[in-house]
Rosetta silent file (secondary structure, phi, psi, omega in degrees, C-alpha in Angstrom):
SEQUENCE: MLRDLGPREVVVTPHLNGNLHLTNCARATVLLPCSYEGSITVDGKDPRRDGILGIETRLATLTTHALYLRNNQSVVASDFYIEQANNGFVFEGDPDDPPGRATLQGPKLHFTVPKEDPAQGTAVTIRNYAGRIFLGPEQYYVEPLEERITQAGEREVELYLLASIFYKTRPVPTGPGLKLRLLGNECFGPQPEESKFTAADDAPAGSLAAVSEMLDDLRRLGEVD
SCORE:     score description
SCORE:     0.000 S_00000001
   1 L     0.000  139.362  174.663  -26.704   25.419   84.756 S_00000001
   2 E  -114.610  133.646 -175.424  -25.116   28.714   85.796 S_00000001
   3 E  -141.604  136.456  170.299  -27.275   31.839   85.859 S_00000001
   4 L    54.583   49.043  175.383  -26.834   35.553   86.664 S_00000001
   5 L   -90.888  140.141 -176.639  -23.295   35.396   88.027 S_00000001
   6 L  -104.365 -172.143 -173.084  -21.544   38.694   88.696 S_00000001
   7 L   -68.216  -14.554  179.168  -17.958   39.961   88.759 S_00000001
   8 L   -93.031   -6.338 -178.078  -17.263   38.578   92.249 S_00000001
   9 L   -88.976  136.904  175.038  -18.239   34.996   91.349 S_00000001
  10 E  -128.334  126.052  178.943  -15.606   32.417   90.412 S_00000001
  11 E  -122.941  126.188  175.515  -16.598   28.926   89.215 S_00000001
  12 E  -126.175  125.444  178.858  -14.070   26.171   88.583 S_00000001
  13 L  -112.786   94.700 -176.159  -15.194   22.709   87.439 S_00000001
  14 L   -56.013  -39.960  175.808  -12.168   20.381   87.759 S_00000001
  15 L  -141.998  122.150 -179.368  -14.052   17.574   85.955 S_00000001
  16 E  -129.803  129.505  178.842  -17.357   18.063   84.167 S_00000001
  17 E  -121.191  118.171  176.343  -19.206   15.436   82.144 S_00000001
  18 L   114.797 -165.193 -174.892  -22.209   16.459   80.038 S_00000001
  19 L   -72.326  153.651  172.787  -24.031   19.625   79.055 S_00000001
  20 E  -141.539  131.421 -179.559  -23.385   23.060   80.519 S_00000001
  21 E  -123.541  123.556  177.645  -25.653   26.119   80.102 S_00000001
  22 E  -116.632  126.820  178.514  -24.534   29.618   81.129 S_00000001
  23 E  -126.127  124.173  179.683  -26.993   32.527   81.119 S_00000001
  24 L    51.559   51.911  178.187  -25.935   36.097   81.952 S_00000001
  25 L  -120.319   17.825 -171.980  -22.614   35.002   83.413 S_00000001
  26 L   -75.784   -2.328  174.455  -20.324   37.134   81.250 S_00000001
  27 L   -98.265  -10.328 -176.430  -19.118   39.201   84.230 S_00000001
  28 L   -91.125  169.909  171.795  -17.981   36.147   86.197 S_00000001
  29 E  -104.457  113.061 -179.564  -14.840   34.040   85.982 S_00000001
  30 E  -122.946  122.265 -176.772  -15.748   30.533   84.813 S_00000001
  31 E  -125.060  126.963  176.448  -12.976   28.014   84.187 S_00000001
  32 E  -113.343   92.598 -179.733  -13.387   24.484   82.800 S_00000001
  33 L   -65.453  -39.413 -176.831  -10.000   22.750   83.160 S_00000001
  34 L  -149.956  120.297 -177.720  -11.276   19.345   81.947 S_00000001
  35 E  -147.119  155.435 -172.164  -14.718   18.526   80.551 S_00000001
  36 E  -135.250  143.202  162.799  -16.331   15.874   78.406 S_00000001
  37 L    60.142  169.902 -178.378  -19.270   15.321   76.067 S_00000001
  38 L    71.704 -162.157 -177.483  -22.555   17.098   75.542 S_00000001
  39 L  -126.195  152.099  171.296  -22.883   20.715   74.462 S_00000001
  40 E  -107.665  128.112  177.873  -21.996   24.070   75.962 S_00000001
  41 E  -119.328  128.936 -178.981  -24.627   26.802   75.568 S_00000001
  42 E  -128.024  124.933  178.828  -23.820   30.421   76.401 S_00000001
  43 E  -150.568 -178.463  179.365  -26.406   33.215   76.249 S_00000001
  44 L   134.249  137.201 -175.173  -27.643   36.334   78.034 S_00000001
  45 L   -92.471  -11.298 -179.431  -28.635   39.892   77.142 S_00000001
  46 L   -58.697  122.440 -176.757  -26.672   41.745   79.840 S_00000001
  47 L   -76.805   -9.466 -179.816  -24.243   43.977   77.875 S_00000001
  48 L   -82.238  116.481 -169.983  -21.663   44.020   80.693 S_00000001
  49 L  -139.532   62.054 -177.571  -19.122   41.393   79.712 S_00000001
  50 L  -104.387   13.767  175.652  -15.893   41.910   81.610 S_00000001
  51 L   -96.345 -157.462  179.134  -15.530   38.322   82.854 S_00000001
  52 E  -151.108  137.444  166.019  -14.204   35.233   81.121 S_00000001
  53 E  -109.098  109.561 -176.203  -15.450   31.800   80.099 S_00000001
  54 E  -116.268  130.702  178.395  -12.307   29.717   79.718 S_00000001
  55 E  -118.808  124.119 -179.398  -12.090   26.131   78.501 S_00000001
  56 L   -95.418  -50.912  177.725   -8.747   24.350   78.755 S_00000001
  57 L  -137.944  126.187  177.461   -9.524   20.795   77.635 S_00000001
  58 E  -144.145  137.638  175.223  -12.837   19.545   76.284 S_00000001
  59 E  -114.722  129.655  178.079  -13.861   16.429   74.341 S_00000001
  60 E  -132.818  118.168  175.090  -17.139   16.373   72.391 S_00000001
  61 E  -131.840  156.722  174.121  -18.351   13.330   70.445 S_00000001
  62 L    49.752   48.909  178.671  -21.766   12.177   69.221 S_00000001
  63 L  -128.333  153.455 -179.946  -23.383   15.548   69.812 S_00000001
  64 L   -64.649  -53.196  171.402  -25.617   17.704   67.621 S_00000001
  65 L  -140.019  143.243 -177.867  -23.421   20.778   68.119 S_00000001
  66 L   -80.742  -28.274 -176.675  -20.501   21.100   70.495 S_00000001
  67 E  -146.449  131.683  170.397  -20.983   24.804   71.249 S_00000001
  68 E  -116.402  109.671  179.651  -23.874   27.269   71.040 S_00000001
  69 E  -109.796  104.755 -171.980  -22.592   30.827   71.535 S_00000001
  70 L  -110.972  166.074  178.769  -25.621   33.138   71.536 S_00000001
  71 L    56.147   32.232 -179.983  -26.246   36.867   72.054 S_00000001
  72 L    56.094   34.642  176.571  -22.729   37.593   70.773 S_00000001
  73 L   -70.571  166.987 -176.437  -21.222   36.046   73.890 S_00000001
  74 L  -119.396  157.782  178.963  -17.469   35.363   74.082 S_00000001
  75 E  -157.861  153.248  170.442  -15.361   32.321   74.912 S_00000001
  76 E  -133.149  128.225 -179.401  -11.735   31.202   74.860 S_00000001
  77 E  -134.874  125.240 -177.849  -10.791   27.520   74.521 S_00000001
  78 L   -91.420  -15.484 -177.907   -7.234   26.243   74.190 S_00000001
  79 L  -155.948   91.184 -176.848   -8.118   22.583   73.483 S_00000001
  80 E  -120.827  100.007 -172.975  -11.610   21.798   72.135 S_00000001
  81 E   -96.113  127.452  179.355  -11.628   18.359   70.501 S_00000001
  82 E  -125.988  126.862  179.647  -14.589   17.354   68.319 S_00000001
  83 E  -145.649  138.034  176.970  -14.965   13.888   66.778 S_00000001
  84 E    59.077   27.013  177.328  -17.911   11.965   65.291 S_00000001
  85 E   -87.791  163.480  175.339  -20.245   14.886   65.993 S_00000001
  86 L   -71.753  -43.020 -177.714  -23.173   15.907   63.801 S_00000001
  87 L  -149.691  178.422 -176.608  -21.921   19.496   63.502 S_00000001
  88 L  -102.107  -99.535 -170.733  -19.438   21.884   65.059 S_00000001
  89 E  -113.742  144.903  174.630  -20.023   25.409   66.378 S_00000001
  90 E  -121.309  129.053  178.099  -23.028   27.762   66.349 S_00000001
  91 E  -123.324  123.364 -176.203  -22.598   31.536   66.741 S_00000001
  92 E  -135.113  151.522  177.104  -25.713   33.707   67.065 S_00000001
  93 L  -154.884  162.160  175.110  -26.521   37.317   67.893 S_00000001
  94 L  -110.161  159.562 -176.626  -29.264   39.927   67.940 S_00000001
  95 L   -57.755  -27.693 -177.374  -29.001   43.447   66.501 S_00000001
  96 L   -94.661    4.222  178.670  -28.761   45.028   69.969 S_00000001
  97 L   -82.145  138.305  175.411  -26.026   42.691   71.268 S_00000001
  98 L   -67.180  157.094  179.960  -22.511   44.143   71.608 S_00000001
  99 L   -59.933  146.027  178.687  -19.815   42.514   69.433 S_00000001
 100 E  -115.747  177.875  177.443  -18.338   39.310   70.784 S_00000001
 101 E  -147.627  131.529  178.274  -15.128   37.360   70.335 S_00000001
 102 E  -122.272  127.310  174.600  -14.515   33.627   70.234 S_00000001
 103 E  -118.239  114.992 -173.598  -11.062   32.053   70.382 S_00000001
 104 E  -133.202  123.082  174.890  -11.175   28.297   69.774 S_00000001
 105 L  -122.149  151.536  179.302   -8.288   25.890   69.300 S_00000001
 106 L  -165.945  155.353  179.747   -8.418   22.131   68.968 S_00000001
 107 L   -78.188  -19.338 -173.854   -6.469   19.115   67.742 S_00000001
 108 L  -161.544  142.585  173.405   -9.267   17.773   65.527 S_00000001
 109 E  -132.877  111.500 -173.860  -12.604   18.596   63.927 S_00000001
 110 E  -143.037  138.890 -177.346  -14.376   15.557   62.456 S_00000001
 111 E  -125.184  150.089  171.907  -18.026   14.793   61.715 S_00000001
 112 L  -104.994  112.561 -173.322  -20.056   11.689   61.034 S_00000001
 113 L  -104.980  111.750  178.940  -22.489   12.552   58.247 S_00000001
 114 L   -68.069  142.427 -178.401  -25.407   10.133   57.770 S_00000001
 115 L   -62.238  -30.707 -177.932  -26.235    9.370   54.141 S_00000001
 116 L   -79.752   -6.948 -178.908  -29.906   10.112   54.754 S_00000001
 117 L  -142.864   72.752 -176.240  -29.110   13.620   56.063 S_00000001
 118 L   -67.466  -10.657  177.478  -26.232   15.182   54.105 S_00000001
 119 L   -70.196  -17.921  175.059  -27.023   18.611   55.603 S_00000001
 120 L   -69.093  167.327  178.851  -25.252   17.448   58.767 S_00000001
 121 L    88.576   26.793  176.696  -21.523   18.006   59.066 S_00000001
 122 E   -87.484  122.910 -175.492  -21.511   21.817   59.077 S_00000001
 123 E   -70.438  -46.085 -175.250  -18.363   23.039   60.781 S_00000001
 124 E  -136.958  126.780  174.524  -19.496   26.591   61.575 S_00000001
 125 E  -118.070  123.214 -177.951  -22.998   28.082   61.603 S_00000001
 126 E  -121.955  125.094  177.859  -23.258   31.868   62.051 S_00000001
 127 E  -126.839   92.636  174.856  -26.577   33.665   62.471 S_00000001
 128 L    64.446   20.006  172.830  -26.143   37.424   62.859 S_00000001
 129 L   -72.585  136.128  179.974  -23.160   37.044   65.194 S_00000001
 130 L  -121.232  141.918 -179.862  -21.034   40.195   65.116 S_00000001
 131 E   129.565 -141.434 -178.833  -17.394   40.539   66.101 S_00000001
 132 E  -131.017  142.186  175.909  -14.451   38.206   65.509 S_00000001
 133 E  -124.909  125.322  177.552  -14.083   34.431   65.588 S_00000001
 134 E  -111.927  119.835  178.103  -10.629   32.849   65.700 S_00000001
 135 E  -120.557  118.077  177.385  -10.433   29.126   64.850 S_00000001
 136 L   133.025  157.042   -0.305   -7.083   27.405   64.969 S_00000001
 137 L   -62.042  151.304 -176.224   -4.786   25.690   65.148 S_00000001
 138 L  -159.399  151.980  170.754   -7.150   22.880   64.117 S_00000001
 139 E  -114.025  114.546  177.220   -7.159   19.728   61.989 S_00000001
 140 E   -90.093  108.179 -159.610  -10.175   19.456   59.669 S_00000001
 141 E  -109.976  111.142  161.570  -10.171   15.709   59.219 S_00000001
 142 L    62.407  -54.968 -170.422  -11.464   13.615   56.285 S_00000001
 143 L  -129.340  129.365   -5.450  -15.237   13.915   56.674 S_00000001
 144 L   -82.602  166.730  178.183  -16.941   15.707   55.109 S_00000001
 145 L   -58.528  -42.806 -179.907  -14.809   16.789   52.148 S_00000001
 146 E   -97.683  109.756  176.911  -16.525   20.174   52.180 S_00000001
 147 E   -83.297   96.197 -173.476  -16.203   21.848   55.583 S_00000001
 148 E   -73.073  135.400  174.306  -19.246   24.113   55.402 S_00000001
 149 E  -127.762  108.217 -173.727  -19.117   27.545   56.994 S_00000001
 150 E  -113.649  138.523  178.424  -22.499   29.264   56.718 S_00000001
 151 E  -131.308  139.053  175.392  -23.396   32.824   57.657 S_00000001
 152 E  -141.434  151.792  179.689  -26.772   34.571   57.657 S_00000001
 153 L   116.838  165.744 -174.964  -27.892   37.952   58.925 S_00000001
 154 L   -85.139  -20.411 -176.060  -27.186   41.611   58.326 S_00000001
 155 L   -85.315  140.131  179.609  -24.259   42.030   60.716 S_00000001
 156 L   -82.649  148.590  177.719  -20.726   41.391   59.481 S_00000001
 157 E  -139.497  138.377  174.492  -18.407   38.960   61.233 S_00000001
 158 E   -95.636  125.775  178.037  -14.708   38.278   60.744 S_00000001
 159 E  -117.935  117.148  178.752  -13.779   34.595   60.822 S_00000001
 160 E  -100.393  123.131  169.336  -10.078   33.739   61.027 S_00000001
 161 E  -103.731  113.980 -165.894   -8.930   30.229   60.099 S_00000001
 162 E  -123.686  133.639  168.084   -5.415   30.087   61.488 S_00000001
 163 L    47.762   43.498 -174.226   -2.471   27.670   61.371 S_00000001
 164 L  -114.077  161.200  176.523   -4.719   24.704   60.578 S_00000001
 165 E  -109.264  127.017  172.258   -4.453   21.491   58.588 S_00000001
 166 E  -104.282  100.486 -175.913   -7.132   20.575   56.052 S_00000001
 167 E   -97.046  105.187 -176.100   -6.666   16.831   55.616 S_00000001
 168 L    60.151   25.278  179.950   -8.620   15.688   52.551 S_00000001
 169 L  -136.870  169.590  175.518  -11.003   18.597   53.216 S_00000001
 170 E  -152.162  148.174  177.680  -11.498   22.197   52.179 S_00000001
 171 E   -76.787  141.203  176.726  -13.510   25.109   53.612 S_00000001
 172 E  -126.968   92.667 -177.467  -16.691   26.130   51.798 S_00000001
 173 E   -89.187  140.866  174.014  -17.810   29.536   53.107 S_00000001
 174 E  -141.357  148.837  176.266  -21.172   31.133   52.275 S_00000001
 175 L   133.477  134.716 -175.020  -22.963   34.226   53.524 S_00000001
 176 L   -69.031  -25.105 -177.169  -23.112   37.942   52.628 S_00000001
 177 L  -101.623    9.519 -176.461  -21.750   39.143   55.961 S_00000001
 178 E   -89.659  122.059  174.637  -18.886   36.667   56.296 S_00000001
 179 E  -108.803   98.620 -174.691  -15.372   38.093   56.122 S_00000001
 180 E   -90.807  129.622  177.887  -13.117   35.035   55.911 S_00000001
 181 E  -118.323  123.495  177.815   -9.411   35.404   56.732 S_00000001
 182 E  -109.888  122.796 -177.968   -7.000   32.550   55.928 S_00000001
 183 E  -143.455  122.003  171.681   -3.574   32.708   57.562 S_00000001
 184 L    70.985   27.094 -178.851   -0.895   30.040   57.949 S_00000001
 185 L   -95.148  162.473  174.804   -2.965   27.017   56.870 S_00000001
 186 E  -138.754  157.047  176.604   -1.904   23.880   54.971 S_00000001
 187 E  -130.249  145.986 -179.579   -3.754   21.135   53.108 S_00000001
 188 E  -139.506  156.196  176.890   -2.885   17.480   52.589 S_00000001
 189 L    92.991  158.184 -177.512   -4.462   14.529   50.835 S_00000001
 190 L   -67.639  143.232  175.334   -6.136   14.137   47.434 S_00000001
 191 L  -138.737  150.894  176.584   -8.816   16.584   46.360 S_00000001
 192 L   -58.302  135.483 -175.897  -10.878   16.867   43.164 S_00000001
 193 H   -59.422  -35.195 -176.924   -8.970   18.999   40.683 S_00000001
 194 H   -72.653  -14.386 -179.885  -12.015   21.158   39.946 S_00000001
 195 H  -130.473   31.925 -175.269  -12.328   22.125   43.613 S_00000001
 196 L   -65.636  136.987 -179.675   -8.722   22.031   44.748 S_00000001
 197 L  -112.015  124.382 -176.313   -7.929   24.083   47.837 S_00000001
 198 L   -94.218  -14.669 -179.263   -4.395   25.467   48.147 S_00000001
 199 L    65.001   21.282  178.738   -4.759   26.934   51.667 S_00000001
 200 L   -66.652  148.934  176.559   -2.921   30.051   50.542 S_00000001
 201 L   -57.346  136.784 -179.700   -3.100   33.083   52.804 S_00000001
 202 E  -147.165   85.738 -178.653   -6.080   35.243   51.943 S_00000001
 203 L  -152.461  138.133 -179.328   -6.459   38.235   54.229 S_00000001
 204 L   -67.895  162.664  178.270   -6.365   41.985   53.580 S_00000001
 205 L   -56.860  137.693 -179.897   -3.556   44.166   54.857 S_00000001
 206 L    94.713  -14.180 -177.403   -3.831   44.796   58.563 S_00000001
 207 H   -67.149  -33.255 -177.409   -5.667   41.552   59.339 S_00000001
 208 H   -61.253  -32.386 -179.284   -2.639   39.979   60.982 S_00000001
 209 H   -62.246  -31.223 -179.118   -2.683   42.651   63.695 S_00000001
 210 H   -67.724  -22.209 -179.480   -6.109   41.456   64.833 S_00000001
 211 H   -63.187  -21.041  177.162   -4.651   38.044   65.684 S_00000001
 212 H   -59.911  -27.804  176.448   -3.111   39.684   68.753 S_00000001
 213 H   -62.608  -41.447  177.517   -6.628   39.609   70.248 S_00000001
 214 H   -62.316  -44.616 -179.874   -6.575   35.820   70.060 S_00000001
 215 H   -65.079  -36.789  176.092   -3.172   35.691   71.722 S_00000001
 216 H   -63.429  -39.699  177.926   -4.399   38.040   74.453 S_00000001
 217 H   -60.593  -46.080 -178.618   -7.358   35.706   75.083 S_00000001
 218 H   -67.128  -37.037  176.950   -5.031   32.723   75.471 S_00000001
 219 H   -63.314  -42.208  179.604   -2.693   34.685   77.723 S_00000001
 220 H   -66.238  -38.008  175.807   -5.603   35.657   79.950 S_00000001
 221 H   -58.606  -42.943  177.805   -6.776   32.046   80.083 S_00000001
 222 H   -63.876  -38.283  178.968   -3.336   31.060   81.328 S_00000001
 223 H   -65.589  -40.484  178.913   -3.416   33.782   83.950 S_00000001
 224 H   -64.667  -40.522  177.748   -6.817   32.595   85.206 S_00000001
 225 L   -61.152    0.000    0.000   -5.519   29.026   85.417 S_00000001
């Protein structure tokens, strides 16, 4: 666990296996070049957030959720692989938290959904997180057919699904505050005709300009490395 790190602290974990919890570390420089398994939890109420949490390569399997991003915290990950997990990402915030930004890329997103608990297999859970979330490139792979994206809360959040492959899957977004942007995606594999997903771009004018924030995050991650 990392707690109350300031702008002069730098943490580098060359190899990390298991859970990691960061609390009030958003002013520090934290870099995870290579990490495996468990969950990452990020929280903290300090509004000063001029540091970076950077993940270069991470593998997560057989976990309840791979990432819990709370209090509108931010993260950038260039390679976040999820396979055989119960669910994907959780984004949470409180009304007094400043807006956050998450940039997450990965080669694969796949869940194992038990027949006795079909509620598992939710790709993205958002509870009052405010700001922007960039997901992609990513491969949404086979299971489940419906990649659930759920949002609850009064604060609006923009979720960008970018340059991704939906292989025998389709996104199913719900939530009054969810602003979903689809850009540069493709779909492959058979789908029921009544619920066919074409992966066509679906974003209002001006949305593409916001993608520069994602590219800036990745550029900064490279600079930190």
